[in-house]
């Protein structure tokens, strides 16, 4: 007689977001194989309770502690035995909880860093979508994953593609360059002058991907690709000089690895995050993700072009922060989060985003990124300085 089926137990941090929803879509297709141990949200209690009713996790967490009573009462009213927890410590605790084997890091922004590191230290299978945590604490994350023997599986589509195209034994022998593709976002081909008055809704209208608003703005400024260059540097242990960016508007080639013998390996697929998520959940097995097969004949052509550094200076700022090293990427990330939030709120023009990031990087001196405390203090300082500088920019 066959023994009981052991299902992979998953903590999904950032369950109510775009990556969170795509993850649950894949999980629901393979419910014989996966079991949800924990779900988290920032403040959206109603949505979180609805997901708990569907997936019956042991634990549900709201990051904002003021939402705790609503979550506790909502779970009770729905007749669920899911335990309510709240706050950032609860996120860290659940990331390291022996009740799960797999942590999906799908929180947006630096708010995800502590739980991502906790999952790495605890030796989880870590499906990493939260790229800001790698930008902020790349070195520490690599150390934590090595010490905890965690398996880090990149969910960002470009890094997932590169992971698939690199040698499976983890060696980098024969690799000449990593080539990250970029869709170019909604403003591809536009001049800098034409971007002065673009609105948040225009910036979030991504031509290929449906994503959260923060990453959508990052795609429009190309900061997303800048963050991804830094992410690739730390995930794959290659120098920045070996990482290139190529604009590819169809978003079908998700990235490439260039080898010294002239071979280039690429991973292709329809632009749908469920492919990368299913890869991470199933690895080394392949799972049906619900994504339609790619129809290359219908597509007909694939285009490639170099990025325009004048219209999209954020990419250069990210390379510069990586070259400076230490806490410079953390400063870049913090200033960008402040700038994007202000832009989405109508308090900063689109071109103010690179302006504010550059001004913040110039105003602060980077230091060695020795510990999470140093990085979080730097993150906080950079946010405060960016906010001050923004006051000067908008009244000028
Ligand atoms: P989203 O805004 O749709 O969702 C973010 C999730 O994080 C939500 O569940 C939200 O409740 C939670 N959250 C927000 N602020 C929080 C806080 N302060 N503390 C705790 N939880 C908080 O974002 P998304 O598009 O799903 O992106 C999530 C991450 O994945 C980001 O780092 C993004 O860069 C990365 N990513 C996303 C995509 C995509 O297609 N959406 C692709 C590649 C990488
Ligand atoms: Mg990406």
Short mmCIF file of N, CA and C in Angstrom, two decimals, residues 180-345:
data_model
loop_
_atom_site.label_atom_id
_atom_site.label_comp_id
_atom_site.label_asym_id
_atom_site.label_seq_id
_atom_site.Cartn_x
_atom_site.Cartn_y
_atom_site.Cartn_z
N UNK A 180 20.46 40.42 -19.42
CA UNK A 180 19.11 40.59 -18.89
C UNK A 180 18.27 41.32 -19.93
N UNK A 181 17.13 40.76 -20.27
CA UNK A 181 16.26 41.47 -21.20
C UNK A 181 15.31 42.39 -20.42
N UNK A 182 14.93 43.47 -21.09
CA UNK A 182 14.01 44.46 -20.51
C UNK A 182 12.95 44.77 -21.55
N UNK A 183 11.70 44.84 -21.11
CA UNK A 183 10.66 45.15 -22.10
C UNK A 183 10.80 46.58 -22.61
N UNK A 184 11.41 47.44 -21.79
CA UNK A 184 11.48 48.87 -22.14
C UNK A 184 10.34 49.64 -21.52
N UNK A 185 9.33 48.91 -21.01
CA UNK A 185 8.21 49.58 -20.31
C UNK A 185 7.32 50.36 -21.26
N UNK A 186 6.35 51.08 -20.69
CA UNK A 186 5.37 51.79 -21.53
C UNK A 186 5.96 52.98 -22.28
N UNK A 187 7.14 53.46 -21.90
CA UNK A 187 7.70 54.67 -22.52
C UNK A 187 8.89 54.37 -23.43
N UNK A 188 9.03 53.12 -23.82
CA UNK A 188 10.14 52.75 -24.72
C UNK A 188 10.08 53.59 -25.99
N UNK A 189 11.22 54.11 -26.39
CA UNK A 189 11.29 54.90 -27.63
C UNK A 189 10.97 56.37 -27.43
N UNK A 190 10.51 56.74 -26.22
CA UNK A 190 10.17 58.15 -25.98
C UNK A 190 11.44 58.92 -25.61
N UNK A 191 11.45 60.23 -25.96
CA UNK A 191 12.57 61.09 -25.57
C UNK A 191 12.40 61.50 -24.11
N UNK A 192 13.47 61.93 -23.48
CA UNK A 192 13.41 62.42 -22.10
C UNK A 192 12.41 63.59 -22.01
N UNK A 193 12.49 64.51 -22.99
CA UNK A 193 11.63 65.71 -22.94
C UNK A 193 10.15 65.33 -22.95
N UNK A 194 9.81 64.23 -23.61
CA UNK A 194 8.40 63.84 -23.72
C UNK A 194 7.87 63.18 -22.45
N UNK A 195 8.75 62.96 -21.47
CA UNK A 195 8.34 62.24 -20.25
C UNK A 195 8.06 63.18 -19.07
N UNK A 196 8.16 64.49 -19.33
CA UNK A 196 8.05 65.47 -18.24
C UNK A 196 6.73 65.34 -17.49
N UNK A 197 5.62 65.18 -18.21
CA UNK A 197 4.30 65.27 -17.56
C UNK A 197 3.53 63.95 -17.55
N UNK A 198 4.23 62.80 -17.68
CA UNK A 198 3.47 61.54 -17.72
C UNK A 198 2.85 61.24 -16.34
N UNK A 199 1.69 60.59 -16.36
CA UNK A 199 0.93 60.36 -15.12
C UNK A 199 1.23 58.97 -14.55
N UNK A 200 0.88 58.75 -13.26
CA UNK A 200 1.04 57.41 -12.68
C UNK A 200 0.29 56.34 -13.47
N UNK A 201 -0.92 56.62 -13.94
CA UNK A 201 -1.65 55.59 -14.67
C UNK A 201 -0.96 55.24 -15.99
N UNK A 202 -0.40 56.27 -16.66
CA UNK A 202 0.35 55.98 -17.90
C UNK A 202 1.58 55.13 -17.57
N UNK A 203 2.25 55.45 -16.47
CA UNK A 203 3.47 54.71 -16.10
C UNK A 203 3.14 53.27 -15.71
N UNK A 204 1.95 53.04 -15.15
CA UNK A 204 1.58 51.69 -14.71
C UNK A 204 0.95 50.84 -15.81
N UNK A 205 0.71 51.46 -16.98
CA UNK A 205 0.07 50.70 -18.07
C UNK A 205 1.14 49.93 -18.82
N UNK A 206 1.65 48.86 -18.20
CA UNK A 206 2.74 48.10 -18.81
C UNK A 206 2.23 47.34 -20.02
N UNK A 207 2.99 47.40 -21.14
CA UNK A 207 2.48 46.75 -22.36
C UNK A 207 2.45 45.23 -22.31
N UNK A 208 3.25 44.59 -21.45
CA UNK A 208 3.35 43.11 -21.48
C UNK A 208 2.98 42.42 -20.19
N UNK A 209 3.31 43.03 -19.04
CA UNK A 209 3.15 42.35 -17.76
C UNK A 209 2.10 43.06 -16.93
N UNK A 210 1.31 42.31 -16.18
CA UNK A 210 0.39 42.90 -15.21
C UNK A 210 1.03 42.70 -13.84
N UNK A 211 1.37 43.82 -13.17
CA UNK A 211 2.16 43.71 -11.94
C UNK A 211 1.66 44.74 -10.93
N UNK A 212 2.21 44.68 -9.70
CA UNK A 212 1.91 45.70 -8.70
C UNK A 212 2.37 47.08 -9.19
N UNK A 213 1.86 48.15 -8.55
CA UNK A 213 2.12 49.49 -9.06
C UNK A 213 3.58 49.93 -8.86
N UNK A 214 4.21 49.49 -7.77
CA UNK A 214 5.59 49.92 -7.54
C UNK A 214 6.51 49.38 -8.63
N UNK A 215 6.44 48.09 -8.88
CA UNK A 215 7.32 47.50 -9.90
C UNK A 215 6.93 48.00 -11.30
N UNK A 216 5.67 48.35 -11.50
CA UNK A 216 5.28 48.89 -12.81
C UNK A 216 5.97 50.23 -13.06
N UNK A 217 6.02 51.09 -12.03
CA UNK A 217 6.73 52.36 -12.19
C UNK A 217 8.23 52.10 -12.39
N UNK A 218 8.77 51.14 -11.63
CA UNK A 218 10.19 50.78 -11.81
C UNK A 218 10.46 50.32 -13.24
N UNK A 219 9.50 49.63 -13.85
CA UNK A 219 9.69 49.20 -15.24
C UNK A 219 9.68 50.41 -16.17
N UNK A 220 8.84 51.38 -15.86
CA UNK A 220 8.73 52.56 -16.73
C UNK A 220 10.00 53.42 -16.66
N UNK A 221 10.67 53.45 -15.49
CA UNK A 221 11.91 54.26 -15.37
C UNK A 221 13.16 53.46 -15.75
N UNK A 222 13.00 52.15 -15.92
CA UNK A 222 14.10 51.18 -16.08
C UNK A 222 14.86 50.93 -14.78
N UNK A 223 14.39 51.54 -13.66
CA UNK A 223 15.02 51.20 -12.38
C UNK A 223 14.82 49.72 -12.09
N UNK A 224 13.71 49.16 -12.55
CA UNK A 224 13.50 47.73 -12.34
C UNK A 224 14.69 46.94 -12.89
N UNK A 225 15.15 47.33 -14.08
CA UNK A 225 16.29 46.60 -14.66
C UNK A 225 17.56 46.88 -13.88
N UNK A 226 17.68 48.13 -13.38
CA UNK A 226 18.84 48.45 -12.55
C UNK A 226 18.86 47.59 -11.29
N UNK A 227 17.70 47.46 -10.64
CA UNK A 227 17.62 46.61 -9.43
C UNK A 227 17.96 45.17 -9.82
N UNK A 228 17.53 44.77 -11.01
CA UNK A 228 17.77 43.38 -11.44
C UNK A 228 19.24 43.12 -11.76
N UNK A 229 19.96 44.14 -12.23
CA UNK A 229 21.41 43.99 -12.44
C UNK A 229 22.07 43.71 -11.09
N UNK A 230 21.68 44.48 -10.07
CA UNK A 230 22.24 44.29 -8.72
C UNK A 230 21.84 42.91 -8.20
N UNK A 231 20.58 42.55 -8.43
CA UNK A 231 20.08 41.23 -8.00
C UNK A 231 20.92 40.10 -8.65
N UNK A 232 21.19 40.24 -9.94
CA UNK A 232 21.97 39.21 -10.66
C UNK A 232 23.38 39.13 -10.12
N UNK A 233 23.96 40.29 -9.81
CA UNK A 233 25.32 40.34 -9.26
C UNK A 233 25.42 39.43 -8.01
N UNK A 234 24.42 39.55 -7.14
CA UNK A 234 24.50 38.81 -5.87
C UNK A 234 23.95 37.39 -5.98
N UNK A 235 22.93 37.18 -6.79
CA UNK A 235 22.38 35.82 -6.90
C UNK A 235 23.34 34.89 -7.62
N UNK A 236 24.04 35.42 -8.62
CA UNK A 236 24.86 34.53 -9.44
C UNK A 236 26.36 34.73 -9.24
N UNK A 237 26.75 35.68 -8.39
CA UNK A 237 28.17 35.88 -8.06
C UNK A 237 29.01 36.28 -9.26
N UNK A 238 28.45 37.10 -10.16
CA UNK A 238 29.23 37.59 -11.30
C UNK A 238 29.45 39.10 -11.14
N UNK A 239 30.51 39.60 -11.76
CA UNK A 239 30.79 41.04 -11.67
C UNK A 239 29.82 41.84 -12.54
N UNK A 240 29.63 43.09 -12.15
CA UNK A 240 28.70 43.96 -12.91
C UNK A 240 29.14 44.10 -14.37
N UNK A 241 30.47 44.08 -14.60
CA UNK A 241 30.97 44.26 -15.97
C UNK A 241 30.56 43.08 -16.87
N UNK A 242 30.12 41.98 -16.27
CA UNK A 242 29.68 40.82 -17.06
C UNK A 242 28.15 40.73 -17.13
N UNK A 243 27.47 41.80 -16.76
CA UNK A 243 26.00 41.80 -16.83
C UNK A 243 25.55 42.91 -17.77
N UNK A 244 24.84 42.53 -18.80
CA UNK A 244 24.37 43.51 -19.79
C UNK A 244 22.86 43.54 -19.84
N UNK A 245 22.35 44.66 -20.32
CA UNK A 245 20.90 44.82 -20.45
C UNK A 245 20.56 45.04 -21.91
N UNK A 246 19.54 44.34 -22.37
CA UNK A 246 19.11 44.41 -23.76
C UNK A 246 17.60 44.62 -23.78
N UNK A 247 17.15 45.65 -24.49
CA UNK A 247 15.71 45.88 -24.56
C UNK A 247 15.10 44.93 -25.60
N UNK A 248 14.00 44.29 -25.17
CA UNK A 248 13.34 43.29 -26.03
C UNK A 248 11.84 43.46 -25.80
N UNK A 249 11.20 44.24 -26.66
CA UNK A 249 9.83 44.67 -26.36
C UNK A 249 8.80 43.55 -26.24
N UNK A 250 8.99 42.42 -26.89
CA UNK A 250 7.97 41.36 -26.83
C UNK A 250 7.96 40.62 -25.49
N UNK A 251 9.02 40.74 -24.70
CA UNK A 251 9.13 40.05 -23.39
C UNK A 251 8.86 38.55 -23.51
N UNK A 252 9.47 37.94 -24.50
CA UNK A 252 9.32 36.50 -24.71
C UNK A 252 10.63 35.79 -24.36
N UNK A 253 11.76 36.41 -24.74
CA UNK A 253 13.07 35.92 -24.30
C UNK A 253 13.29 36.54 -22.93
N UNK A 254 13.29 35.71 -21.88
CA UNK A 254 13.29 36.29 -20.52
C UNK A 254 14.67 36.65 -20.02
N UNK A 255 15.71 36.14 -20.63
CA UNK A 255 17.12 36.52 -20.43
C UNK A 255 17.99 35.46 -21.07
N UNK A 256 19.31 35.74 -21.14
CA UNK A 256 20.23 34.85 -21.84
C UNK A 256 21.54 34.72 -21.08
N UNK A 257 22.23 33.60 -21.33
CA UNK A 257 23.60 33.43 -20.85
C UNK A 257 24.48 33.24 -22.07
N UNK A 258 25.54 34.05 -22.14
CA UNK A 258 26.49 34.03 -23.26
C UNK A 258 27.74 33.26 -22.80
N UNK A 259 28.08 32.20 -23.52
CA UNK A 259 29.25 31.38 -23.17
C UNK A 259 30.45 31.69 -24.08
N UNK A 260 31.65 31.39 -23.58
CA UNK A 260 32.88 31.74 -24.32
C UNK A 260 33.00 31.05 -25.67
N UNK A 261 32.29 29.93 -25.86
CA UNK A 261 32.41 29.23 -27.15
C UNK A 261 31.49 29.82 -28.22
N UNK A 262 30.78 30.91 -27.86
CA UNK A 262 29.89 31.53 -28.83
C UNK A 262 28.44 31.09 -28.69
N UNK A 263 28.19 30.14 -27.78
CA UNK A 263 26.80 29.71 -27.57
C UNK A 263 26.08 30.75 -26.71
N UNK A 264 24.84 30.99 -27.05
CA UNK A 264 23.99 31.80 -26.17
C UNK A 264 22.77 30.95 -25.84
N UNK A 265 22.52 30.75 -24.54
CA UNK A 265 21.34 30.01 -24.12
C UNK A 265 20.30 30.99 -23.61
N UNK A 266 19.06 30.80 -24.03
CA UNK A 266 17.99 31.69 -23.60
C UNK A 266 16.83 30.85 -23.07
N UNK A 267 16.02 31.46 -22.24
CA UNK A 267 14.76 30.82 -21.84
C UNK A 267 13.65 31.69 -22.40
N UNK A 268 12.70 31.05 -23.07
CA UNK A 268 11.60 31.78 -23.70
C UNK A 268 10.27 31.31 -23.12
N UNK A 269 9.29 32.17 -23.19
CA UNK A 269 7.96 31.79 -22.75
C UNK A 269 7.04 32.99 -22.83
N UNK A 270 5.75 32.73 -22.73
CA UNK A 270 4.82 33.85 -22.67
C UNK A 270 5.08 34.65 -21.40
N UNK A 271 4.86 35.98 -21.44
CA UNK A 271 5.11 36.77 -20.25
C UNK A 271 4.03 36.54 -19.19
N UNK A 272 4.26 35.59 -18.33
CA UNK A 272 3.31 35.24 -17.27
C UNK A 272 4.15 34.67 -16.12
N UNK A 273 4.06 35.32 -14.96
CA UNK A 273 4.94 34.96 -13.84
C UNK A 273 4.70 33.53 -13.33
N UNK A 274 3.59 32.92 -13.71
CA UNK A 274 3.32 31.57 -13.22
C UNK A 274 4.37 30.57 -13.72
N UNK A 275 5.04 30.86 -14.85
CA UNK A 275 6.08 29.94 -15.32
C UNK A 275 7.23 29.89 -14.33
N UNK A 276 7.73 31.08 -13.94
CA UNK A 276 8.87 31.13 -13.00
C UNK A 276 8.46 30.59 -11.63
N UNK A 277 7.22 30.88 -11.22
CA UNK A 277 6.75 30.40 -9.91
C UNK A 277 6.62 28.88 -9.91
N UNK A 278 6.04 28.32 -10.97
CA UNK A 278 5.89 26.86 -11.06
C UNK A 278 7.26 26.20 -11.11
N UNK A 279 8.22 26.85 -11.78
CA UNK A 279 9.59 26.31 -11.81
C UNK A 279 10.14 26.22 -10.39
N UNK A 280 9.97 27.31 -9.63
CA UNK A 280 10.49 27.35 -8.27
C UNK A 280 9.78 26.37 -7.35
N UNK A 281 8.48 26.25 -7.50
CA UNK A 281 7.72 25.33 -6.64
C UNK A 281 8.07 23.87 -6.95
N UNK A 282 8.22 23.57 -8.21
CA UNK A 282 8.38 22.17 -8.60
C UNK A 282 9.82 21.69 -8.65
N UNK A 283 10.78 22.61 -8.85
CA UNK A 283 12.18 22.25 -9.10
C UNK A 283 12.67 21.11 -8.21
N UNK A 284 13.32 20.09 -8.75
CA UNK A 284 13.76 19.96 -10.14
C UNK A 284 12.70 19.40 -11.10
N UNK A 285 11.49 19.16 -10.61
CA UNK A 285 10.43 18.71 -11.52
C UNK A 285 9.84 19.90 -12.27
N UNK A 286 9.17 19.60 -13.37
CA UNK A 286 8.44 20.63 -14.12
C UNK A 286 6.95 20.42 -13.88
N UNK A 287 6.26 21.52 -13.60
CA UNK A 287 4.83 21.44 -13.32
C UNK A 287 4.03 22.22 -14.35
N UNK A 288 2.81 21.81 -14.59
CA UNK A 288 1.90 22.60 -15.42
C UNK A 288 1.58 23.89 -14.65
N UNK A 289 1.84 25.03 -15.28
CA UNK A 289 1.63 26.32 -14.61
C UNK A 289 0.34 27.00 -15.03
N UNK A 290 -0.31 26.45 -16.05
CA UNK A 290 -1.49 27.12 -16.60
C UNK A 290 -1.14 28.13 -17.70
N UNK A 291 0.16 28.30 -17.96
CA UNK A 291 0.59 29.26 -19.00
C UNK A 291 0.51 28.57 -20.37
N UNK A 292 -0.08 29.28 -21.33
CA UNK A 292 -0.23 28.72 -22.68
C UNK A 292 1.15 28.55 -23.32
N UNK A 293 1.32 27.51 -24.14
CA UNK A 293 2.61 27.36 -24.83
C UNK A 293 2.85 28.54 -25.78
N UNK A 294 4.12 28.82 -25.98
CA UNK A 294 4.50 29.94 -26.84
C UNK A 294 4.27 29.56 -28.30
N UNK A 295 3.63 30.44 -29.03
CA UNK A 295 3.38 30.21 -30.46
C UNK A 295 4.30 31.15 -31.25
N UNK A 296 5.51 30.64 -31.56
CA UNK A 296 6.49 31.51 -32.21
C UNK A 296 6.08 31.89 -33.62
N UNK A 297 5.41 30.98 -34.32
CA UNK A 297 5.00 31.30 -35.68
C UNK A 297 3.99 32.46 -35.67
N UNK A 298 3.08 32.44 -34.68
CA UNK A 298 2.11 33.53 -34.59
C UNK A 298 2.81 34.85 -34.23
N UNK A 299 3.85 34.72 -33.41
CA UNK A 299 4.58 35.91 -32.98
C UNK A 299 5.38 36.51 -34.16
N UNK A 300 5.99 35.63 -34.96
CA UNK A 300 6.63 36.06 -36.21
C UNK A 300 8.01 36.64 -36.04
N UNK A 301 8.20 37.54 -35.05
CA UNK A 301 9.51 38.18 -34.93
C UNK A 301 9.80 38.53 -33.47
N UNK A 302 11.09 38.64 -33.19
CA UNK A 302 11.55 39.08 -31.87
C UNK A 302 12.51 40.24 -32.12
N UNK A 303 12.31 41.37 -31.42
CA UNK A 303 13.16 42.54 -31.63
C UNK A 303 14.06 42.79 -30.43
N UNK A 304 15.21 43.36 -30.69
CA UNK A 304 16.17 43.70 -29.63
C UNK A 304 16.78 45.06 -29.94
N UNK A 305 17.03 45.86 -28.88
CA UNK A 305 17.70 47.15 -29.05
C UNK A 305 18.42 47.53 -27.77
N UNK A 306 19.34 48.47 -27.89
CA UNK A 306 20.07 48.94 -26.69
C UNK A 306 19.18 49.89 -25.89
N UNK A 307 19.33 49.91 -24.55
CA UNK A 307 18.56 50.89 -23.76
C UNK A 307 19.03 52.32 -24.02
N UNK A 308 18.14 53.30 -23.81
CA UNK A 308 18.47 54.71 -24.04
C UNK A 308 18.84 55.35 -22.69
N UNK A 309 20.14 55.61 -22.46
CA UNK A 309 20.56 56.10 -21.14
C UNK A 309 20.10 57.53 -20.84
N UNK A 310 19.81 58.33 -21.86
CA UNK A 310 19.40 59.72 -21.60
C UNK A 310 17.96 59.77 -21.10
N UNK A 311 17.07 58.99 -21.72
CA UNK A 311 15.66 59.01 -21.29
C UNK A 311 15.48 58.22 -19.99
N UNK A 312 16.34 57.23 -19.74
CA UNK A 312 16.15 56.33 -18.60
C UNK A 312 17.43 56.24 -17.75
N UNK A 313 17.76 57.33 -17.04
CA UNK A 313 19.04 57.36 -16.29
C UNK A 313 19.09 56.41 -15.10
N UNK A 314 17.96 55.85 -14.68
CA UNK A 314 17.97 54.99 -13.48
C UNK A 314 18.87 53.77 -13.67
N UNK A 315 18.94 53.26 -14.88
CA UNK A 315 19.77 52.08 -15.11
C UNK A 315 21.24 52.39 -14.81
N UNK A 316 21.71 53.54 -15.30
CA UNK A 316 23.09 53.96 -15.03
C UNK A 316 23.32 54.21 -13.55
N UNK A 317 22.31 54.76 -12.87
CA UNK A 317 22.46 55.01 -11.43
C UNK A 317 22.65 53.70 -10.67
N UNK A 318 21.95 52.66 -11.10
CA UNK A 318 22.07 51.36 -10.44
C UNK A 318 23.46 50.77 -10.67
N UNK A 319 23.96 50.84 -11.91
CA UNK A 319 25.33 50.35 -12.16
C UNK A 319 26.33 51.14 -11.32
N UNK A 320 26.12 52.45 -11.19
CA UNK A 320 27.05 53.28 -10.42
C UNK A 320 27.02 52.87 -8.95
N UNK A 321 25.82 52.62 -8.42
CA UNK A 321 25.70 52.23 -7.00
C UNK A 321 26.39 50.88 -6.77
N UNK A 322 26.27 49.99 -7.74
CA UNK A 322 26.91 48.68 -7.63
C UNK A 322 28.43 48.83 -7.64
N UNK A 323 28.93 49.74 -8.49
CA UNK A 323 30.39 49.97 -8.56
C UNK A 323 30.89 50.58 -7.26
N UNK A 324 30.11 51.48 -6.65
CA UNK A 324 30.50 52.09 -5.37
C UNK A 324 30.51 51.03 -4.29
N UNK A 325 29.52 50.18 -4.27
CA UNK A 325 29.46 49.07 -3.32
C UNK A 325 29.01 49.49 -1.93
N UNK A 326 29.24 48.63 -0.95
CA UNK A 326 28.82 48.89 0.43
C UNK A 326 27.32 49.15 0.49
N UNK A 327 26.95 50.24 1.18
CA UNK A 327 25.53 50.53 1.34
C UNK A 327 24.95 51.33 0.17
N UNK A 328 25.74 51.61 -0.88
CA UNK A 328 25.21 52.43 -1.99
C UNK A 328 23.95 51.81 -2.63
N UNK A 329 23.91 50.49 -2.89
CA UNK A 329 22.65 49.93 -3.44
C UNK A 329 21.47 50.11 -2.48
N UNK A 330 21.74 50.05 -1.17
CA UNK A 330 20.65 50.25 -0.19
C UNK A 330 20.13 51.69 -0.27
N UNK A 331 21.04 52.65 -0.44
CA UNK A 331 20.63 54.06 -0.57
C UNK A 331 19.81 54.23 -1.85
N UNK A 332 20.31 53.65 -2.94
CA UNK A 332 19.58 53.71 -4.22
C UNK A 332 18.17 53.17 -4.06
N UNK A 333 18.06 52.01 -3.42
CA UNK A 333 16.75 51.36 -3.28
C UNK A 333 15.80 52.18 -2.41
N UNK A 334 16.33 52.71 -1.29
CA UNK A 334 15.47 53.47 -0.37
C UNK A 334 14.98 54.75 -1.05
N UNK A 335 15.90 55.45 -1.71
CA UNK A 335 15.52 56.71 -2.38
C UNK A 335 14.50 56.42 -3.48
N UNK A 336 14.69 55.31 -4.17
CA UNK A 336 13.74 54.95 -5.23
C UNK A 336 12.36 54.63 -4.65
N UNK A 337 12.32 53.91 -3.53
CA UNK A 337 11.00 53.61 -2.92
C UNK A 337 10.28 54.89 -2.51
N UNK A 338 11.03 55.85 -1.94
CA UNK A 338 10.42 57.13 -1.56
C UNK A 338 9.94 57.87 -2.82
N UNK A 339 10.78 57.89 -3.84
CA UNK A 339 10.45 58.62 -5.07
C UNK A 339 9.23 58.01 -5.77
N UNK A 340 9.19 56.68 -5.85
CA UNK A 340 8.07 56.02 -6.55
C UNK A 340 6.76 56.25 -5.79
N UNK A 341 6.81 56.15 -4.45
CA UNK A 341 5.59 56.39 -3.66
C UNK A 341 5.11 57.83 -3.89
N UNK A 342 6.04 58.78 -3.93
CA UNK A 342 5.66 60.19 -4.13
C UNK A 342 5.11 60.40 -5.54
N UNK A 343 5.70 59.75 -6.52
CA UNK A 343 5.19 59.86 -7.89
C UNK A 343 3.77 59.28 -7.99
N UNK A 344 3.56 58.11 -7.39
CA UNK A 344 2.23 57.48 -7.45
C UNK A 344 1.18 58.34 -6.74
N UNK A 345 1.65 59.14 -5.79
CA UNK A 345 0.79 60.03 -4.99
C UNK A 345 0.61 61.40 -5.62
#
